[in-house]
Coordinates of C-alpha atoms and ligand atoms in Angstrom, one line a residue:
X18 CA 3.8 -19.1 2.9
X19 CA 5.0 -20.3 -0.6
X20 CA 4.9 -17.8 -3.6
X21 CA 1.6 -16.2 -3.8
X22 CA -0.6 -16.7 -6.9
X23 CA -1.3 -13.8 -8.9
X24 CA -5.0 -14.6 -9.9
X25 CA -5.9 -11.3 -11.8
X26 CA -3.4 -8.6 -13.0
X27 CA -3.2 -6.2 -15.9
X28 CA -1.2 -7.6 -19.0
X29 CA 2.4 -6.8 -19.6
X30 CA 1.5 -4.6 -22.7
X31 CA -1.3 -2.9 -20.5
X32 CA -4.2 -3.7 -22.7
X33 CA -5.9 -6.6 -21.3
X34 CA -6.6 -8.4 -18.0
X35 CA -4.8 -11.6 -17.4
X36 CA -6.5 -14.1 -14.9
X37 CA -5.4 -17.5 -13.6
X38 CA -8.3 -20.0 -14.8
X39 CA -9.5 -21.1 -11.5
X40 CA -11.9 -23.8 -13.2
X41 CA -8.8 -25.7 -14.3
X42 CA -7.2 -25.8 -10.7
X43 CA -5.9 -27.9 -8.9
X44 CA -4.8 -30.0 -11.8
X45 CA -3.5 -27.2 -14.3
X46 CA -2.2 -23.7 -14.0
X47 CA -3.6 -21.9 -17.1
X48 CA -3.5 -18.1 -17.5
X49 CA -6.0 -16.4 -19.8
X50 CA -5.9 -13.2 -21.6
X51 CA -9.2 -11.2 -21.4
X52 CA -9.6 -8.5 -23.9
X53 CA -13.2 -7.8 -25.0
X54 CA -16.3 -7.3 -22.8
X55 CA -17.6 -10.7 -23.5
X56 CA -14.2 -12.3 -22.6
X57 CA -14.6 -10.4 -19.2
X58 CA -18.0 -11.1 -18.7
X59 CA -17.6 -15.1 -19.7
X60 CA -14.7 -15.2 -17.3
X61 CA -16.7 -13.9 -14.4
X62 CA -19.8 -15.8 -15.1
X63 CA -18.2 -19.2 -15.5
X64 CA -16.3 -18.7 -12.5
X65 CA -12.7 -18.7 -14.1
X66 CA -12.3 -15.8 -12.0
X67 CA -14.3 -15.8 -8.7
X68 CA -14.7 -14.9 -5.3
X69 CA -16.1 -11.7 -4.3
X70 CA -13.1 -9.3 -4.0
X71 CA -11.5 -10.9 -7.1
X72 CA -14.5 -10.2 -9.2
X73 CA -14.4 -6.6 -8.1
X74 CA -10.8 -6.2 -9.3
X75 CA -11.3 -8.0 -12.3
X76 CA -14.3 -5.9 -13.2
X77 CA -12.2 -2.7 -12.4
X78 CA -9.3 -3.7 -14.7
X79 CA -11.7 -4.9 -17.4
X80 CA -13.4 -1.4 -17.2
X81 CA -10.0 0.3 -17.8
X82 CA -8.9 -2.0 -20.6
X83 CA -12.3 -1.4 -22.4
X84 CA -12.0 2.2 -22.0
X85 CA -8.6 2.2 -23.4
X86 CA -10.0 0.6 -26.5
X87 CA -12.6 3.7 -26.5
X88 CA -10.0 6.5 -26.4
X89 CA -10.5 7.8 -29.8
X90 CA -14.2 8.3 -29.5
X91 CA -15.7 11.5 -28.7
X92 CA -16.6 12.2 -25.0
X93 CA -20.2 11.8 -25.2
X94 CA -19.8 8.4 -26.9
X95 CA -17.0 7.3 -24.7
X96 CA -19.5 8.0 -21.5
X97 CA -22.3 6.2 -23.2
X98 CA -20.3 3.1 -23.9
X99 CA -18.6 3.0 -20.7
X100 CA -22.1 3.1 -18.9
X101 CA -23.2 0.2 -21.4
X102 CA -20.2 -1.8 -20.5
X103 CA -20.5 -1.3 -16.7
X104 CA -24.2 -2.3 -16.7
X105 CA -23.3 -5.6 -19.0
X106 CA -20.3 -6.5 -16.6
X107 CA -22.6 -5.9 -13.5
X108 CA -25.1 -8.5 -14.9
X109 CA -22.4 -11.3 -14.9
X110 CA -22.8 -12.2 -11.2
X111 CA -25.6 -10.5 -9.3
X112 CA -24.8 -11.4 -5.5
X113 CA -21.4 -10.4 -4.7
X114 CA -21.6 -6.5 -4.2
X115 CA -17.8 -6.1 -4.7
X116 CA -18.6 -6.4 -8.5
X117 CA -20.7 -3.3 -8.6
X118 CA -18.8 -1.8 -5.9
X119 CA -15.7 -1.9 -8.1
X120 CA -17.3 -0.8 -11.3
X121 CA -19.0 2.1 -9.4
X122 CA -15.6 3.2 -8.1
X123 CA -14.4 3.3 -11.9
X124 CA -17.5 5.3 -12.8
X125 CA -16.8 7.8 -10.0
X126 CA -13.4 8.4 -11.5
X127 CA -14.9 9.4 -14.9
X128 CA -17.3 11.8 -13.1
X129 CA -14.4 13.2 -11.0
X130 CA -12.5 13.7 -14.2
X131 CA -15.1 14.7 -16.7
X132 CA -13.3 17.9 -17.5
X133 CA -10.3 16.0 -18.8
X134 CA -9.9 14.3 -22.2
X135 CA -10.1 10.5 -22.6
X136 CA -6.4 10.1 -22.7
X137 CA -6.2 11.7 -19.2
X138 CA -9.1 9.8 -17.9
X139 CA -7.8 6.3 -18.9
X140 CA -4.6 7.1 -16.9
X141 CA -6.8 7.8 -13.8
X142 CA -8.9 4.8 -14.5
X143 CA -5.7 2.7 -14.4
X144 CA -4.4 4.3 -11.4
X145 CA -7.8 3.5 -9.4
X146 CA -7.8 -0.1 -10.6
X147 CA -4.4 -0.8 -9.3
X148 CA -5.5 1.1 -5.9
X149 CA -8.4 -1.3 -5.7
X150 CA -6.2 -4.4 -6.0
X151 CA -3.3 -2.7 -3.6
X152 CA -5.9 -1.8 -0.9
X153 CA -7.4 -5.5 -1.2
X154 CA -4.0 -6.8 -0.3
X155 CA -4.0 -4.5 2.8
X156 CA -7.5 -5.4 3.6
X157 CA -6.9 -9.2 3.6
X158 CA -3.8 -8.6 5.9
X159 CA -6.0 -6.6 8.4
X160 CA -8.8 -9.2 8.3
X161 CA -6.3 -12.2 9.0
X162 CA -4.9 -10.4 11.9
X163 CA -8.4 -9.7 13.4
X164 CA -9.4 -13.1 12.5
X165 CA -6.3 -15.0 14.1
X166 CA -7.2 -13.2 17.5
X167 CA -10.2 -15.4 17.6
X168 CA -8.5 -18.7 17.3
X169 CA -5.7 -20.6 19.2
X170 CA -2.8 -22.6 18.1
X171 CA -3.9 -26.5 17.6
X172 CA -7.6 -25.3 16.9
X173 CA -9.7 -26.9 14.4
X174 CA -11.4 -24.7 11.9
X175 CA -14.2 -25.6 9.4
X176 CA -14.5 -23.8 6.3
X177 CA -16.8 -23.7 3.4
X178 CA -16.3 -22.7 -0.1
X179 CA -13.1 -20.6 -0.8
X180 CA -12.4 -17.4 0.4
X181 CA -8.5 -17.5 0.2
X182 CA -6.0 -15.9 -2.0
X183 CA -7.4 -17.1 -5.2
X184 CA -10.6 -15.5 -4.4
X185 CA -9.1 -12.1 -3.3
X186 CA -5.6 -10.7 -3.8
X187 CA -3.5 -11.9 -1.0
X188 CA -4.2 -14.0 2.2
X189 CA -7.8 -14.2 1.6
X190 CA -10.6 -13.5 4.0
X191 CA -11.8 -16.6 5.7
X192 CA -8.5 -18.4 5.1
X193 CA -6.3 -15.4 5.8
X194 CA -5.9 -16.0 9.6
X195 CA -5.0 -19.7 9.1
X196 CA -2.4 -18.7 6.3
X197 CA -1.1 -16.1 8.3
X198 CA -0.8 -18.2 11.6
X199 CA 0.9 -20.6 9.6
X200 CA 3.5 -18.0 8.7
X201 CA 3.8 -17.2 12.3
X202 CA 4.6 -21.0 13.1
X203 CA 1.1 -21.9 14.6
X204 CA -0.7 -25.1 13.4
X205 CA -4.3 -25.6 12.6
X206 CA -6.4 -28.4 11.8
X207 CA -8.8 -27.4 8.9
X208 CA -11.7 -29.1 7.6
X209 CA -12.7 -28.0 4.1
X210 CA -16.4 -28.7 3.0
X211 CA -15.9 -29.9 -0.7
X212 CA -18.8 -27.3 -1.7
X213 CA -21.1 -28.7 -4.0
X214 CA -21.9 -28.2 -6.8
X215 CA -18.9 -26.4 -8.2
X216 CA -16.4 -27.7 -5.7
X217 CA -14.5 -24.7 -4.7
X218 CA -13.7 -26.4 -1.3
X219 CA -12.1 -29.6 -2.8
X220 CA -10.4 -27.9 -5.8
X221 CA -9.4 -24.4 -4.3
X222 CA -9.4 -24.3 -0.4
X223 CA -7.3 -27.6 -0.2
X224 CA -5.0 -26.5 -2.9
X225 CA -4.1 -23.3 -1.1
X226 CA -3.9 -24.4 2.3
X227 CA -2.0 -27.6 1.1
X228 CA 0.3 -25.5 -0.8
X229 CA 0.8 -23.3 2.4
X230 CA 1.7 -26.2 4.7
X231 CA -1.7 -26.1 6.7
X232 CA -3.2 -29.5 7.9
X233 CA -6.4 -29.8 5.8
X234 CA -8.8 -32.7 5.7
X235 CA -11.5 -32.6 2.7
X236 CA -15.0 -33.5 3.9
X237 CA -18.2 -33.9 1.8
X238 CA -20.7 -31.0 2.7
X239 CA -22.9 -33.3 4.6
X240 CA -20.1 -34.4 6.8
X241 CA -19.8 -31.2 8.4
X242 CA -22.2 -32.0 11.6
X243 CA -20.2 -35.3 12.2
X244 CA -16.8 -33.6 12.6
X245 CA -18.5 -30.8 14.8
X246 CA -20.1 -33.8 16.9
X247 CA -16.7 -35.5 17.2
X248 CA -15.5 -32.3 18.8
X249 CA -13.0 -31.3 16.0
X250 CA -14.1 -27.9 15.2
X251 CA -13.6 -24.8 17.7
X252 CA -14.6 -22.4 15.2
X253 CA -16.1 -21.8 11.6
X254 CA -14.7 -19.2 9.3
X255 CA -16.5 -18.4 6.2
X256 CA -16.4 -15.7 3.7
X257 CA -19.3 -13.4 2.3
X258 CA -20.6 -12.0 -0.9
X259 CA -23.0 -9.4 0.6
X260 CA -23.6 -8.5 4.2
X261 CA -27.0 -6.7 4.6
X262 CA -27.3 -3.8 7.3
X263 CA -28.9 -6.2 9.9
X264 CA -26.1 -8.9 9.4
X265 CA -27.7 -11.3 7.4
X266 CA -25.0 -12.7 5.0
X267 CA -24.9 -14.0 1.7
X268 CA -22.5 -16.5 0.9
X269 CA -21.9 -19.8 -1.2
X270 CA -24.8 -22.1 -1.0
X271 CA -24.6 -24.5 2.1
X272 CA -23.1 -21.8 4.3
X273 CA -26.5 -21.2 6.4
X274 CA -26.4 -24.9 7.0
X275 CA -23.0 -24.9 8.5
X276 CA -24.1 -21.9 10.6
X277 CA -27.1 -23.8 11.7
X278 CA -25.0 -26.9 12.8
X279 CA -22.5 -24.8 14.5
X280 CA -25.3 -23.2 16.5
X281 CA -26.5 -26.6 17.6
X282 CA -23.0 -27.5 18.5
X283 CA -22.3 -24.4 20.2
X284 CA -19.4 -23.7 17.8
X285 CA -18.6 -19.9 17.1
X286 CA -19.5 -19.1 13.3
X287 CA -17.6 -16.1 11.9
X288 CA -18.1 -14.3 8.7
X289 CA -15.0 -12.6 7.3
X290 CA -15.0 -10.1 4.6
X291 CA -14.0 -6.5 3.8
X292 CA -16.3 -3.4 4.2
X293 CA -16.7 -3.3 0.6
X294 CA -19.0 -6.4 1.0
X295 CA -21.3 -4.8 3.4
X296 CA -24.2 -3.3 1.7
X297 CA -26.2 -1.1 4.1
X298 CA -28.5 -0.4 1.4
X299 CA -29.9 -3.9 1.8
X300 CA -32.1 -3.9 5.2
X301 CA -31.9 -7.5 5.4
X302 CA -31.0 -10.9 3.5
X303 CA -34.4 -10.7 1.7
X304 CA -33.2 -8.0 -0.5
X305 CA -30.1 -9.7 -1.5
X306 CA -30.4 -10.9 -5.1
X307 CA -29.3 -14.7 -5.1
X308 CA -28.0 -15.9 -8.6
X309 CA -29.7 -19.1 -9.9
X310 CA -27.5 -21.1 -12.1
X311 CA -27.6 -23.8 -14.8
X312 CA -28.8 -27.0 -13.4
X313 CA -26.4 -29.0 -15.5
X314 CA -23.8 -27.9 -12.9
X315 CA -25.5 -30.3 -10.3
X316 CA -26.2 -33.1 -13.0
X317 CA -23.0 -33.6 -15.0
X318 CA -20.5 -31.0 -14.5
X319 CA -17.8 -33.0 -13.0
X320 CA -18.9 -36.5 -14.0
X321 CA -17.8 -38.6 -16.9
X322 CA -21.6 -39.2 -17.6
X323 CA -24.7 -37.7 -16.0
X324 CA -25.5 -38.6 -12.6
X325 CA -29.0 -38.0 -12.9
X326 CA -31.6 -38.4 -15.5
X327 CA -30.9 -35.8 -18.2
X328 CA -34.5 -34.2 -18.1
X329 CA -34.9 -33.8 -14.5
X330 CA -35.5 -30.5 -12.9
X331 CA -32.9 -29.0 -11.0
X332 CA -32.8 -26.0 -8.8
X333 CA -29.4 -24.5 -8.5
X334 CA -28.9 -21.5 -6.2
X335 CA -25.2 -20.2 -6.2
X336 CA -25.7 -18.5 -2.7
X337 CA -27.8 -18.7 0.4
X338 CA -28.4 -16.2 3.3
X339 CA -27.2 -17.0 6.8
X340 CA -29.5 -15.6 9.4
X341 CA -27.6 -12.9 11.5
X342 CA -28.9 -14.6 14.6
X343 CA -26.4 -17.5 13.9
X344 CA -23.3 -15.3 13.3
X345 CA -20.8 -14.9 16.3
X346 CA -19.0 -12.1 14.8
X347 CA -18.3 -10.3 11.4
X348 CA -14.6 -9.6 10.9
X349 CA -13.7 -6.6 8.6
X350 CA -10.4 -4.7 8.2
X351 CA -11.5 -2.3 10.4
X352 CA -12.3 -4.8 13.4
X353 CA -15.0 -7.4 14.5
X354 CA -18.5 -6.4 14.4
X355 CA -20.6 -8.2 17.2
X356 CA -24.4 -8.5 17.6
X357 CA -26.6 -6.3 17.3
X358 CA -25.2 -5.8 13.9
X359 CA -27.6 -2.9 12.7
X360 CA -25.4 -0.8 15.2
X361 CA -21.9 -2.5 14.8
X362 CA -21.9 -2.5 11.1
X363 CA -22.7 1.3 11.0
X364 CA -20.1 2.1 13.6
X365 CA -17.2 0.1 11.4
X366 CA -18.2 2.6 8.7
X367 CA -17.4 5.6 10.9
X368 CA -14.4 4.0 12.1
X369 CA -13.5 3.8 8.5
X370 CA -14.4 7.6 8.4
X371 CA -17.5 7.3 6.3
X372 CA -21.0 8.2 7.4
X373 CA -23.9 6.1 6.3
Ligands
MRU411 O1 -19.3 -18.7 -6.5 P1 -18.0 -18.1 -5.8 O2 -16.9 -19.2 -6.1 O3 -17.6 -17.1 -6.5 O4 -18.4 -18.0 -4.4 C1 -17.5 -17.5 -3.5 C2 -17.9 -17.4 -2.2 O5 -19.1 -17.7 -1.9 C3 -16.7 -16.8 -1.3 O6 -16.9 -17.5 0.1 C4 -17.1 -15.4 -1.1 O7 -17.1 -15.0 -2.5 C5 -15.8 -14.6 -0.3 S1 -14.5 -14.7 -1.2 C6 -13.1 -13.6 -0.1

């Protein structure tokens, strides 16, 4: 595997969040320094930093940097401002539960150390943000190992959107087994859906897999059925933004169509994600909030001129819900959950040592 890309980190002076601007890939590698709450909100909303785990990490570092700027304030004001920033950042992208999960972990630090001064609290916040990122690296490695146990050398794998190192910290989730397998000398033939409208598959998945020496072929989203019919796909691997208690899963728009096709062609369809993406508070996909984005992303974002009448109405949901009945397994850092998910997802938290 080539040098891994650092997509989110603390700046060298420790006062800002540095991200690799994913909207510029694969053509330019541009790093951005985020200092204000607005910088962080915009970077997340505009998908400069994206992927469920990565926005959780960015949000956590962001809260630390904002807390650092408020060190001089009295305790009451510090807490009030912290809460305001937390709610503001949480609203930047509603679907991926990892963002609120990361922000809640930072808030829990404030509560735990409420007797200490703001200087000490900031030190704890820094440690927590670093821990969130460190744990993410370990969790990706573990998901990759479990995922690799599901496929064989030479298999064809279809993936949608980007759930690789750029979306996490290292290895990624859905791409993790493929990158780990490649490190072990295995060869896979990957089909990457381009993933309309923001092209995360074309721009990011192809970039990551090609750099790692994985055989990757780009297809348009509406070609998935054809490659499956041709017998070129032995498994589908996708990431997730939120998994409900019954196993219904939110992921990038178009994922559910891949799952429906896979069921038709009797191809196993796996969702790979950390336990921080499982939200047992959501009983089913019906209660997962789905982000609706600006219609201009469909009409003219990647074109020299608009590809539709400028005034045409657009419906641009960023995610869809894949019904649990279409999912062969949910691969977490603690093992592979199988249906019925209402039981297996709870059991995975027991394995983790948490009762839910
Ligand atoms: O809108 P995006 O690019 O943030 O959507 C990302 C996805 O849908 C990923 O599959 C998901 O976040 C998992 S990343 C490990």
